[in-house]
Tab-separated table of C-alpha atoms and ligand atoms in Angstrom:
chain	number	residue	atom	x	y	z
A	352	MET	CA	68.558	-48.198	21.865
A	353	THR	CA	67.842	-49.335	18.275
A	354	VAL	CA	67.124	-53.036	17.814
A	355	PRO	CA	69.776	-54.611	15.537
A	356	LEU	CA	68.685	-55.472	11.997
A	357	ARG	CA	68.396	-59.265	11.505
A	358	ILE	CA	70.447	-60.112	8.424
A	359	ALA	CA	70.968	-63.558	6.857
A	360	LEU	CA	73.943	-64.516	4.707
A	361	ILE	CA	73.469	-66.478	1.473
A	362	GLY	CA	76.824	-67.887	0.360
A	363	ALA	CA	79.458	-68.281	3.071
A	364	GLY	CA	82.620	-68.540	0.969
A	365	VAL	CA	85.599	-66.186	0.994
A	366	MET	CA	83.551	-63.010	0.545
A	367	GLY	CA	80.585	-64.114	2.645
A	368	ARG	CA	82.919	-64.727	5.580
A	369	GLN	CA	84.338	-61.215	5.260
A	370	HIS	CA	80.789	-59.848	5.521
A	371	CYS	CA	80.242	-62.136	8.509
A	372	GLN	CA	83.005	-60.477	10.514
A	373	TYR	CA	81.119	-57.185	10.339
A	374	LEU	CA	77.721	-58.838	10.853
A	375	GLN	CA	79.019	-60.280	14.097
A	376	HIS	CA	80.708	-57.184	15.475
A	377	LEU	CA	78.566	-54.189	14.553
A	378	ALA	CA	75.867	-53.263	17.070
A	379	GLN	CA	73.454	-52.141	14.325
A	380	VAL	CA	73.180	-55.648	12.818
A	381	GLN	CA	72.727	-59.241	13.890
A	382	LEU	CA	73.557	-62.327	11.831
A	383	CYS	CA	70.452	-64.540	12.032
A	384	ALA	CA	71.103	-67.442	9.597
A	385	ILE	CA	73.367	-68.789	6.891
A	386	ALA	CA	72.266	-70.484	3.666
A	387	ASP	CA	74.942	-72.381	1.735
A	388	PRO	CA	74.839	-75.940	0.361
A	389	GLY	CA	78.637	-76.336	0.628
A	390	PRO	CA	80.262	-78.954	2.904
A	391	GLN	CA	81.914	-76.381	5.227
A	392	ALA	CA	78.842	-74.232	5.774
A	393	GLY	CA	77.337	-76.166	8.704
A	394	GLU	CA	80.466	-75.971	10.807
A	395	PHE	CA	80.940	-72.303	9.981
A	396	ALA	CA	77.331	-71.480	10.897
A	397	ALA	CA	77.661	-73.420	14.156
A	398	GLY	CA	80.754	-71.323	14.962
A	399	CYS	CA	78.628	-68.216	14.394
A	400	ASN	CA	75.799	-69.606	16.550
A	401	VAL	CA	73.194	-69.390	13.812
A	402	PRO	CA	71.148	-72.022	11.949
A	403	CYS	CA	72.408	-73.272	8.592
A	404	PHE	CA	70.262	-74.082	5.567
A	405	ALA	CA	71.294	-75.780	2.327
A	406	ASP	CA	68.506	-73.932	0.499
A	407	HIS	CA	68.061	-70.179	0.870
A	408	ARG	CA	64.321	-70.409	0.017
A	409	GLN	CA	63.787	-72.578	3.059
A	410	MET	CA	65.843	-70.126	5.117
A	411	LEU	CA	63.761	-67.150	3.904
A	412	ALA	CA	60.528	-68.959	4.810
A	413	GLN	CA	61.622	-70.198	8.234
A	414	VAL	CA	63.852	-67.412	9.563
A	415	GLN	CA	62.155	-64.426	7.888
A	416	PRO	CA	65.231	-62.186	7.988
A	417	GLU	CA	64.791	-58.422	7.692
A	418	ALA	CA	67.539	-58.301	5.063
A	419	VAL	CA	70.063	-60.568	3.320
A	420	ILE	CA	73.591	-60.416	2.001
A	421	VAL	CA	74.021	-62.527	-1.140
A	422	ALA	CA	77.597	-63.708	-1.794
A	423	ASN	CA	77.033	-66.870	-3.804
A	424	PRO	CA	78.541	-67.561	-7.272
A	425	ASN	CA	77.952	-64.890	-9.939
A	426	ALA	CA	75.588	-66.954	-12.079
A	427	LEU	CA	73.149	-67.272	-9.133
A	428	HIS	CA	73.082	-63.585	-8.173
A	429	VAL	CA	70.000	-62.484	-10.071
A	430	SER	CA	67.820	-65.555	-9.453
A	431	THR	CA	68.645	-65.451	-5.714
A	432	ALA	CA	68.009	-61.713	-5.463
A	433	LEU	CA	64.679	-62.103	-7.297
A	434	GLU	CA	63.576	-64.725	-4.762
A	435	CYS	CA	64.534	-62.433	-1.882
A	436	ILE	CA	62.619	-59.552	-3.474
A	437	ALA	CA	59.585	-61.824	-3.922
A	438	ALA	CA	59.793	-62.535	-0.183
A	439	GLY	CA	59.948	-58.761	0.473
A	440	VAL	CA	63.531	-58.921	1.795
A	441	PRO	CA	66.043	-56.151	0.860
A	442	VAL	CA	69.317	-57.412	-0.624
A	443	LEU	CA	72.961	-56.476	-0.427
A	444	LEU	CA	74.088	-58.302	-3.577
A	445	GLU	CA	77.764	-58.952	-4.241
A	446	LYS	CA	79.235	-57.751	-7.523
A	447	PRO	CA	78.835	-58.373	-10.396
A	448	VAL	CA	75.114	-57.571	-10.197
A	449	GLY	CA	74.572	-60.360	-12.744
A	450	VAL	CA	76.177	-62.069	-15.669
A	451	HIS	CA	73.869	-60.955	-18.515
A	452	LEU	CA	72.277	-57.557	-19.026
A	453	ASP	CA	68.840	-59.036	-19.710
A	454	GLU	CA	68.686	-60.707	-16.302
A	455	VAL	CA	69.842	-57.451	-14.682
A	456	ARG	CA	66.992	-55.607	-16.431
A	457	GLU	CA	64.600	-58.111	-14.852
A	458	LEU	CA	66.142	-57.475	-11.432
A	459	VAL	CA	65.941	-53.691	-11.837
A	460	SER	CA	62.287	-53.856	-12.780
A	461	ALA	CA	61.426	-56.258	-9.908
A	462	SER	CA	63.120	-53.950	-7.394
A	463	GLU	CA	61.374	-50.867	-8.829
A	464	ARG	CA	57.969	-52.580	-9.072
A	465	THR	CA	58.014	-53.902	-5.496
A	466	GLY	CA	59.974	-51.107	-3.832
A	467	VAL	CA	62.284	-53.728	-2.259
A	468	PRO	CA	65.770	-52.172	-2.439
A	469	VAL	CA	68.910	-53.796	-3.850
A	470	LEU	CA	72.355	-52.457	-2.941
A	471	VAL	CA	75.166	-53.892	-5.076
A	472	GLY	CA	78.491	-54.605	-3.375
A	473	HIS	CA	80.805	-52.312	-5.318
A	474	HIS	CA	82.199	-51.610	-1.875
A	475	ARG	CA	85.107	-49.386	-2.952
A	476	ARG	CA	82.646	-46.545	-3.507
A	477	HIS	CA	82.117	-46.554	0.260
A	478	ASN	CA	85.822	-45.971	0.956
A	479	PRO	CA	86.187	-42.410	2.347
A	480	LEU	CA	89.166	-41.766	0.091
A	481	VAL	CA	86.988	-42.419	-2.954
A	482	ALA	CA	84.278	-40.153	-1.557
A	483	ARG	CA	86.894	-37.412	-1.055
A	484	ALA	CA	88.309	-37.853	-4.581
A	485	ARG	CA	84.807	-37.578	-6.024
A	486	GLU	CA	84.109	-34.483	-3.934
A	487	LEU	CA	87.311	-32.817	-5.176
A	488	ILE	CA	86.376	-33.555	-8.791
A	489	GLU	CA	82.776	-32.358	-8.312
A	490	GLN	CA	83.978	-29.153	-6.647
A	491	GLY	CA	86.010	-28.394	-9.776
A	492	THR	CA	89.362	-28.605	-7.957
A	493	LEU	CA	90.902	-30.240	-11.044
A	494	GLY	CA	89.079	-27.940	-13.469
A	495	ARG	CA	87.709	-29.765	-16.489
A	496	LEU	CA	88.820	-33.428	-16.478
A	497	THR	CA	91.059	-34.085	-19.479
A	498	THR	CA	92.693	-37.498	-19.114
A	499	VAL	CA	92.531	-40.386	-16.682
A	500	THR	CA	95.082	-43.181	-16.382
A	501	ALA	CA	94.043	-46.287	-14.452
A	502	LEU	CA	96.325	-49.220	-13.692
A	503	TRP	CA	95.539	-52.728	-12.460
A	504	GLN	CA	98.689	-54.775	-12.779
A	505	VAL	CA	99.176	-57.707	-10.404
A	506	GLN	CA	100.715	-61.137	-10.322
A	507	LYS	CA	98.179	-63.846	-9.547
A	508	PRO	CA	100.123	-66.974	-8.583
A	509	ASP	CA	99.740	-69.935	-10.962
A	510	SER	CA	97.920	-71.853	-8.186
A	511	TYR	CA	95.049	-69.336	-8.456
A	512	TYR	CA	94.162	-71.056	-11.722
A	513	ASP	CA	94.154	-74.577	-10.254
A	514	ILE	CA	90.385	-74.040	-9.757
A	515	ALA	CA	88.854	-75.062	-13.102
A	516	TRP	CA	86.150	-72.381	-13.493
A	517	ARG	CA	88.740	-69.623	-13.172
A	518	ARG	CA	90.309	-70.829	-16.447
A	519	GLU	CA	87.015	-70.973	-18.325
A	520	ALA	CA	85.574	-68.363	-20.694
A	521	GLY	CA	83.683	-65.533	-18.990
A	522	ALA	CA	85.453	-65.774	-15.618
A	523	GLY	CA	88.404	-63.579	-16.535
A	524	MET	CA	89.849	-60.523	-14.874
A	525	LEU	CA	87.492	-58.144	-16.724
A	526	LEU	CA	84.435	-59.412	-14.845
A	527	THR	CA	86.276	-60.437	-11.682
A	528	ASN	CA	88.718	-57.573	-11.125
A	529	LEU	CA	88.628	-54.749	-13.669
A	530	ILE	CA	84.894	-54.351	-13.053
A	531	HIS	CA	85.851	-52.683	-9.741
A	532	ASP	CA	88.117	-50.180	-11.483
A	533	LEU	CA	85.558	-49.537	-14.219
A	534	ASP	CA	82.881	-48.927	-11.593
A	535	LEU	CA	85.130	-46.423	-9.820
A	536	LEU	CA	85.995	-44.702	-13.094
A	537	ARG	CA	82.252	-44.252	-13.743
A	538	HIS	CA	81.765	-43.036	-10.181
A	539	LEU	CA	84.615	-40.530	-10.385
A	540	CYS	CA	84.554	-39.436	-14.027
A	541	GLY	CA	80.949	-39.999	-15.153
A	542	GLU	CA	79.378	-42.196	-17.806
A	543	VAL	CA	81.370	-43.672	-20.656
A	544	ARG	CA	80.291	-42.843	-24.208
A	545	GLN	CA	82.529	-45.267	-26.070
A	546	VAL	CA	85.292	-47.839	-25.578
A	547	GLN	CA	88.008	-49.493	-27.609
A	548	ALA	CA	90.035	-52.419	-26.316
A	549	ILE	CA	92.706	-54.995	-26.990
A	550	THR	CA	92.877	-58.116	-24.829
A	551	SER	CA	95.388	-60.949	-24.847
A	552	ASN	CA	95.741	-64.405	-23.327
A	553	GLY	CA	99.316	-64.628	-24.497
A	554	VAL	CA	100.960	-65.255	-21.111
A	555	ARG	CA	98.823	-68.042	-19.635
A	556	GLY	CA	97.055	-69.268	-22.776
A	557	PHE	CA	93.705	-69.816	-21.019
A	558	ALA	CA	90.314	-68.953	-22.539
A	559	ASN	CA	90.274	-65.681	-20.595
A	560	GLU	CA	92.333	-62.544	-21.026
A	561	ASP	CA	95.439	-62.128	-18.876
A	562	CYS	CA	96.225	-58.659	-20.246
A	563	ALA	CA	93.904	-55.891	-21.426
A	564	VAL	CA	94.249	-52.291	-22.560
A	565	VAL	CA	91.053	-50.264	-22.675
A	566	LEU	CA	90.496	-46.782	-24.118
A	567	LEU	CA	87.576	-44.840	-22.704
A	568	GLN	CA	85.795	-41.738	-23.929
A	569	PHE	CA	83.641	-40.228	-21.179
A	570	GLU	CA	80.455	-38.300	-21.875
A	571	SER	CA	82.169	-35.231	-20.387
A	572	GLY	CA	84.702	-35.422	-23.235
A	573	ALA	CA	87.506	-36.647	-20.951
A	574	LEU	CA	89.618	-39.522	-22.259
A	575	GLY	CA	90.907	-42.442	-20.236
A	576	SER	CA	92.922	-45.611	-20.366
A	577	LEU	CA	92.843	-48.697	-18.176
A	578	THR	CA	95.768	-51.104	-18.372
A	579	GLY	CA	95.157	-54.467	-16.740
A	580	SER	CA	97.204	-57.601	-16.273
A	581	ASP	CA	97.056	-60.439	-13.782
A	582	ALA	CA	100.404	-61.819	-14.922
A	583	SER	CA	102.651	-58.858	-14.053
A	584	ALA	CA	105.033	-58.480	-11.120
A	585	ALA	CA	104.027	-54.851	-10.555
A	586	PRO	CA	102.786	-52.681	-7.663
A	587	TRP	CA	100.120	-50.645	-9.514
A	588	SER	CA	96.651	-51.811	-8.522
A	589	TRP	CA	93.943	-50.757	-6.070
A	590	GLU	CA	94.597	-53.923	-4.087
A	591	LEU	CA	98.294	-53.257	-3.515
A	592	THR	CA	98.153	-49.484	-3.149
A	593	SER	CA	94.978	-48.751	-1.149
A	594	GLY	CA	95.618	-50.931	1.900
A	595	GLU	CA	91.920	-51.843	1.893
A	596	ASN	CA	92.529	-55.572	2.364
A	597	PRO	CA	95.496	-56.632	4.532
A	598	VAL	CA	96.002	-59.889	2.594
A	599	TYR	CA	97.729	-57.757	-0.055
A	600	PRO	CA	101.042	-56.314	1.262
A	601	ARG	CA	100.767	-52.603	0.710
A	602	GLN	CA	102.789	-50.382	-1.650
A	603	ALA	CA	101.570	-47.166	-0.078
A	604	ASP	CA	103.597	-44.756	-2.209
A	605	GLN	CA	102.430	-46.126	-5.581
A	606	PRO	CA	99.336	-44.830	-7.433
A	607	CYS	CA	96.661	-46.805	-9.269
A	608	TYR	CA	94.690	-43.902	-10.808
A	609	LEU	CA	96.032	-40.587	-12.137
A	610	LEU	CA	93.312	-38.022	-12.811
A	611	ALA	CA	94.280	-34.895	-14.720
A	612	GLY	CA	92.314	-31.735	-15.451
A	613	THR	CA	92.794	-28.214	-16.784
A	614	ARG	CA	93.462	-26.828	-13.262
A	615	GLY	CA	95.064	-29.714	-11.433
A	616	ALA	CA	95.756	-33.403	-11.052
A	617	LEU	CA	95.110	-36.034	-8.403
A	618	SER	CA	96.778	-39.346	-7.634
A	619	VAL	CA	94.699	-42.132	-6.087
A	620	PRO	CA	94.880	-43.579	-3.468
A	621	GLN	CA	97.412	-41.031	-2.133
A	622	LEU	CA	95.135	-38.058	-2.847
A	623	ARG	CA	98.156	-35.983	-3.807
A	624	HIS	CA	96.816	-32.930	-5.565
A	625	TRP	CA	99.007	-31.039	-8.038
A	626	HIS	CA	98.358	-27.507	-9.247
A	627	TYR	CA	100.078	-24.263	-10.249
A	628	ALA	CA	100.273	-21.400	-7.789
A	629	GLU	CA	99.117	-18.821	-10.326
A	630	PRO	CA	96.350	-19.034	-12.929
A	631	GLY	CA	97.813	-19.146	-16.430
A	632	ALA	CA	101.063	-20.777	-15.295
A	633	GLY	CA	102.460	-23.626	-17.403
A	634	TRP	CA	105.036	-26.386	-17.604
A	635	GLN	CA	108.040	-24.099	-17.031
A	636	GLN	CA	106.702	-23.025	-13.609
A	637	PRO	CA	106.919	-25.329	-10.586
A	638	LEU	CA	103.840	-27.413	-9.759
A	639	GLN	CA	102.660	-27.204	-6.155
A	640	GLN	CA	101.738	-30.402	-4.324
A	641	VAL	CA	98.997	-30.577	-1.670
A	642	GLN	CA	98.163	-33.614	0.420
A	643	GLU	CA	94.357	-33.850	0.531
A	644	GLY	CA	92.944	-35.317	3.750
A	645	PHE	CA	90.169	-37.789	4.520
A	646	ASP	CA	89.039	-39.827	7.527
A	647	ALA	CA	90.105	-43.408	6.828
A	648	ASP	CA	87.522	-46.122	7.449
A	649	GLU	CA	86.815	-49.651	6.246
A	650	ALA	CA	84.769	-49.759	3.039
A	651	LEU	CA	82.935	-53.008	3.890
A	652	ARG	CA	81.987	-51.679	7.327
A	653	ARG	CA	80.648	-48.465	5.824
A	654	GLN	CA	78.828	-50.393	3.105
A	655	LEU	CA	77.033	-52.497	5.727
A	656	LEU	CA	76.071	-49.438	7.788
A	657	HIS	CA	74.758	-47.808	4.604
A	658	PHE	CA	72.768	-50.990	3.852
A	659	VAL	CA	71.103	-50.693	7.273
A	660	GLU	CA	70.076	-47.127	6.394
A	661	VAL	CA	68.719	-48.338	3.033
A	662	VAL	CA	66.691	-51.127	4.662
A	663	ARG	CA	65.347	-48.710	7.289
A	664	GLY	CA	64.210	-46.431	4.452
A	665	ARG	CA	66.558	-43.600	5.434
A	666	ALA	CA	68.842	-43.743	2.355
A	667	GLN	CA	68.758	-44.666	-1.312
A	668	PRO	CA	71.296	-47.333	-2.395
A	669	LEU	CA	74.638	-45.723	-3.256
A	670	VAL	CA	74.963	-48.470	-5.916
A	671	SER	CA	71.543	-49.565	-7.191
A	672	ALA	CA	71.003	-52.578	-9.457
A	673	ALA	CA	70.515	-50.192	-12.401
A	674	ASP	CA	73.740	-48.353	-11.601
A	675	ALA	CA	75.718	-51.609	-11.258
A	676	GLY	CA	74.048	-52.748	-14.486
A	677	ARG	CA	75.711	-49.852	-16.308
A	678	THR	CA	79.086	-51.020	-14.996
A	679	LEU	CA	78.283	-54.528	-16.264
A	680	ALA	CA	77.278	-53.008	-19.621
A	681	LEU	CA	80.672	-51.302	-19.752
A	682	VAL	CA	82.436	-54.647	-19.202
A	683	GLU	CA	80.311	-56.175	-21.958
A	684	ALA	CA	81.145	-53.285	-24.319
A	685	ILE	CA	84.864	-53.806	-23.673
A	686	ARG	CA	84.542	-57.512	-24.481
A	687	GLN	CA	82.793	-56.709	-27.748
A	688	ALA	CA	85.264	-53.961	-28.616
A	689	ALA	CA	88.160	-56.389	-28.145
A	690	GLU	CA	86.447	-59.157	-30.099
A	691	HIS	CA	85.344	-57.038	-33.062
A	692	ARG	CA	88.261	-54.577	-33.000
A	693	GLN	CA	85.935	-51.602	-33.120
A	694	ALA	CA	84.657	-48.803	-30.889
A	695	ILE	CA	81.551	-49.805	-28.913
A	696	THR	CA	78.990	-47.712	-27.027
A	697	PRO	CA	77.882	-49.396	-23.763
A	698	GLU	CA	74.202	-50.328	-23.673
A	699	THR	CA	71.924	-48.436	-21.316
A	700	LEU	CA	69.532	-50.413	-19.127
B	339	NAD	N1	83.410	-57.166	-3.413
B	339	NAD	C1	84.537	-57.819	-3.636
B	339	NAD	O1	85.616	-57.248	-3.619
B	339	NAD	C2	84.502	-59.296	-3.863
B	339	NAD	C3	85.634	-60.056	-3.626
B	339	NAD	C4	85.551	-61.435	-3.814
B	339	NAD	C5	84.370	-62.006	-4.261
B	339	NAD	N2	83.281	-61.206	-4.511
B	339	NAD	C6	82.026	-61.780	-5.007
B	339	NAD	O2	81.467	-62.597	-3.983
B	339	NAD	C7	80.832	-63.718	-4.582
B	339	NAD	C8	81.406	-64.982	-3.953
B	339	NAD	O3	82.777	-65.041	-4.237
B	339	NAD	P1	83.764	-65.877	-3.302
B	339	NAD	O4	85.139	-65.491	-3.702
B	339	NAD	O5	83.350	-65.741	-1.878
B	339	NAD	O6	83.460	-67.349	-3.839
B	339	NAD	P2	83.496	-68.698	-3.003
B	339	NAD	O7	83.517	-69.777	-4.020
B	339	NAD	O8	84.577	-68.647	-1.969
B	339	NAD	O9	82.098	-68.690	-2.208
B	339	NAD	C9	80.855	-68.943	-2.811
B	339	NAD	C10	79.996	-69.669	-1.785
B	339	NAD	O10	78.682	-69.791	-2.306
B	339	NAD	C11	78.213	-71.072	-1.954
B	339	NAD	N3	77.103	-71.446	-2.801
B	339	NAD	C12	77.099	-72.161	-3.968
B	339	NAD	N4	75.844	-72.323	-4.408
B	339	NAD	C13	75.029	-71.704	-3.516
B	339	NAD	C14	73.633	-71.528	-3.402
B	339	NAD	N5	72.803	-72.026	-4.303
B	339	NAD	N6	73.141	-70.845	-2.331
B	339	NAD	C15	73.964	-70.353	-1.402
B	339	NAD	N7	75.313	-70.493	-1.440
B	339	NAD	C16	75.837	-71.141	-2.488
B	339	NAD	C17	79.416	-71.977	-2.060
B	339	NAD	O11	79.224	-73.188	-1.334
B	339	NAD	C18	80.497	-71.089	-1.460
B	339	NAD	O12	80.574	-71.252	-0.065
B	339	NAD	C19	81.089	-63.642	-6.079
B	339	NAD	O13	79.969	-63.096	-6.688
B	339	NAD	C20	82.255	-62.684	-6.197
B	339	NAD	O14	82.222	-61.932	-7.393
B	339	NAD	C21	83.327	-59.877	-4.295
């Protein structure tokens, strides 16, 4: 029998506790310590039967975990991950990989120089339905991708913004929420050559955007749009349609991404595939509809199992720091495009 991998958790807030559920129940892993300076951390760690540290550096030195999950606030991601790498400890780092591209470049080079792997927690890529959608696209089932329509329209309750930092510049839905959709669009449709964007804070009036419309030109030539709003009573978002997280009541029949190509189209998350029966048919012939299948599984569970394979040296990270850095660069390009009202090419790392 394989000995479970000893993993410590740095940052035991909302997301860290979700990771904890899997750390405690999967046979391949064992939670060995928690590092979090917050007032609730000690009691939580005691409930998990592991030691608690206010300082993760002390935890790394004393516990010597084989790997860590970092789920602390965004601004600490890179500095924490660099300290783990310096201690030789592989990292599963929550998204966003960092806040600035320069710090992400430093992280990428530290990971490459030392060979200590970093897996970034864009967990949706581990969802089997996403893997199946990507496979269908790669197999050419849709032909050449032409246009992609992505929707993220939700209603965050006003109380969400009672927490001060959520109202402050830089913490808006682009970096918090749309980054997930942008990462999936890159994963499914390839790299983005150029973006244009309009953002608005017209509903809530905070420093951050509450609505955004983004135009994307992919390197393949495909065109896309992403419409986002956190002030809309609407069912079209990954959260509400995918059923990935039960805290969001599911609207199972509604799509969040519509991918269209010269030979067919696909709705996500339903994986309904549309095509014509005969080559050369057009809009006056009936479209056929096929329900594509996949084996449903939990994305966070699969991400953690993949992390074990990465740490054991049996897999390369599905989302490396460099890869997640390109998603962050895309977010940054959208911000600039909206600010300067011009088309922007995302930086490469
Ligand atoms: N993958 C996803 O879908 C997803 C969802 C939610 C949050 N996240 C990410 O997870 C991270 C945490 O978000 P959250 O919603 O859990 O926030 P949170 O505020 O609930 O939790 C953050 C925790 O970090 C702790 N912390 C603060 N400083 C620390 C330090 N120096 N060392 C260790 N711990 C420290 C806090 O005490 C708190 O317990 C963020 O980066 C966020 O982007 C990812």
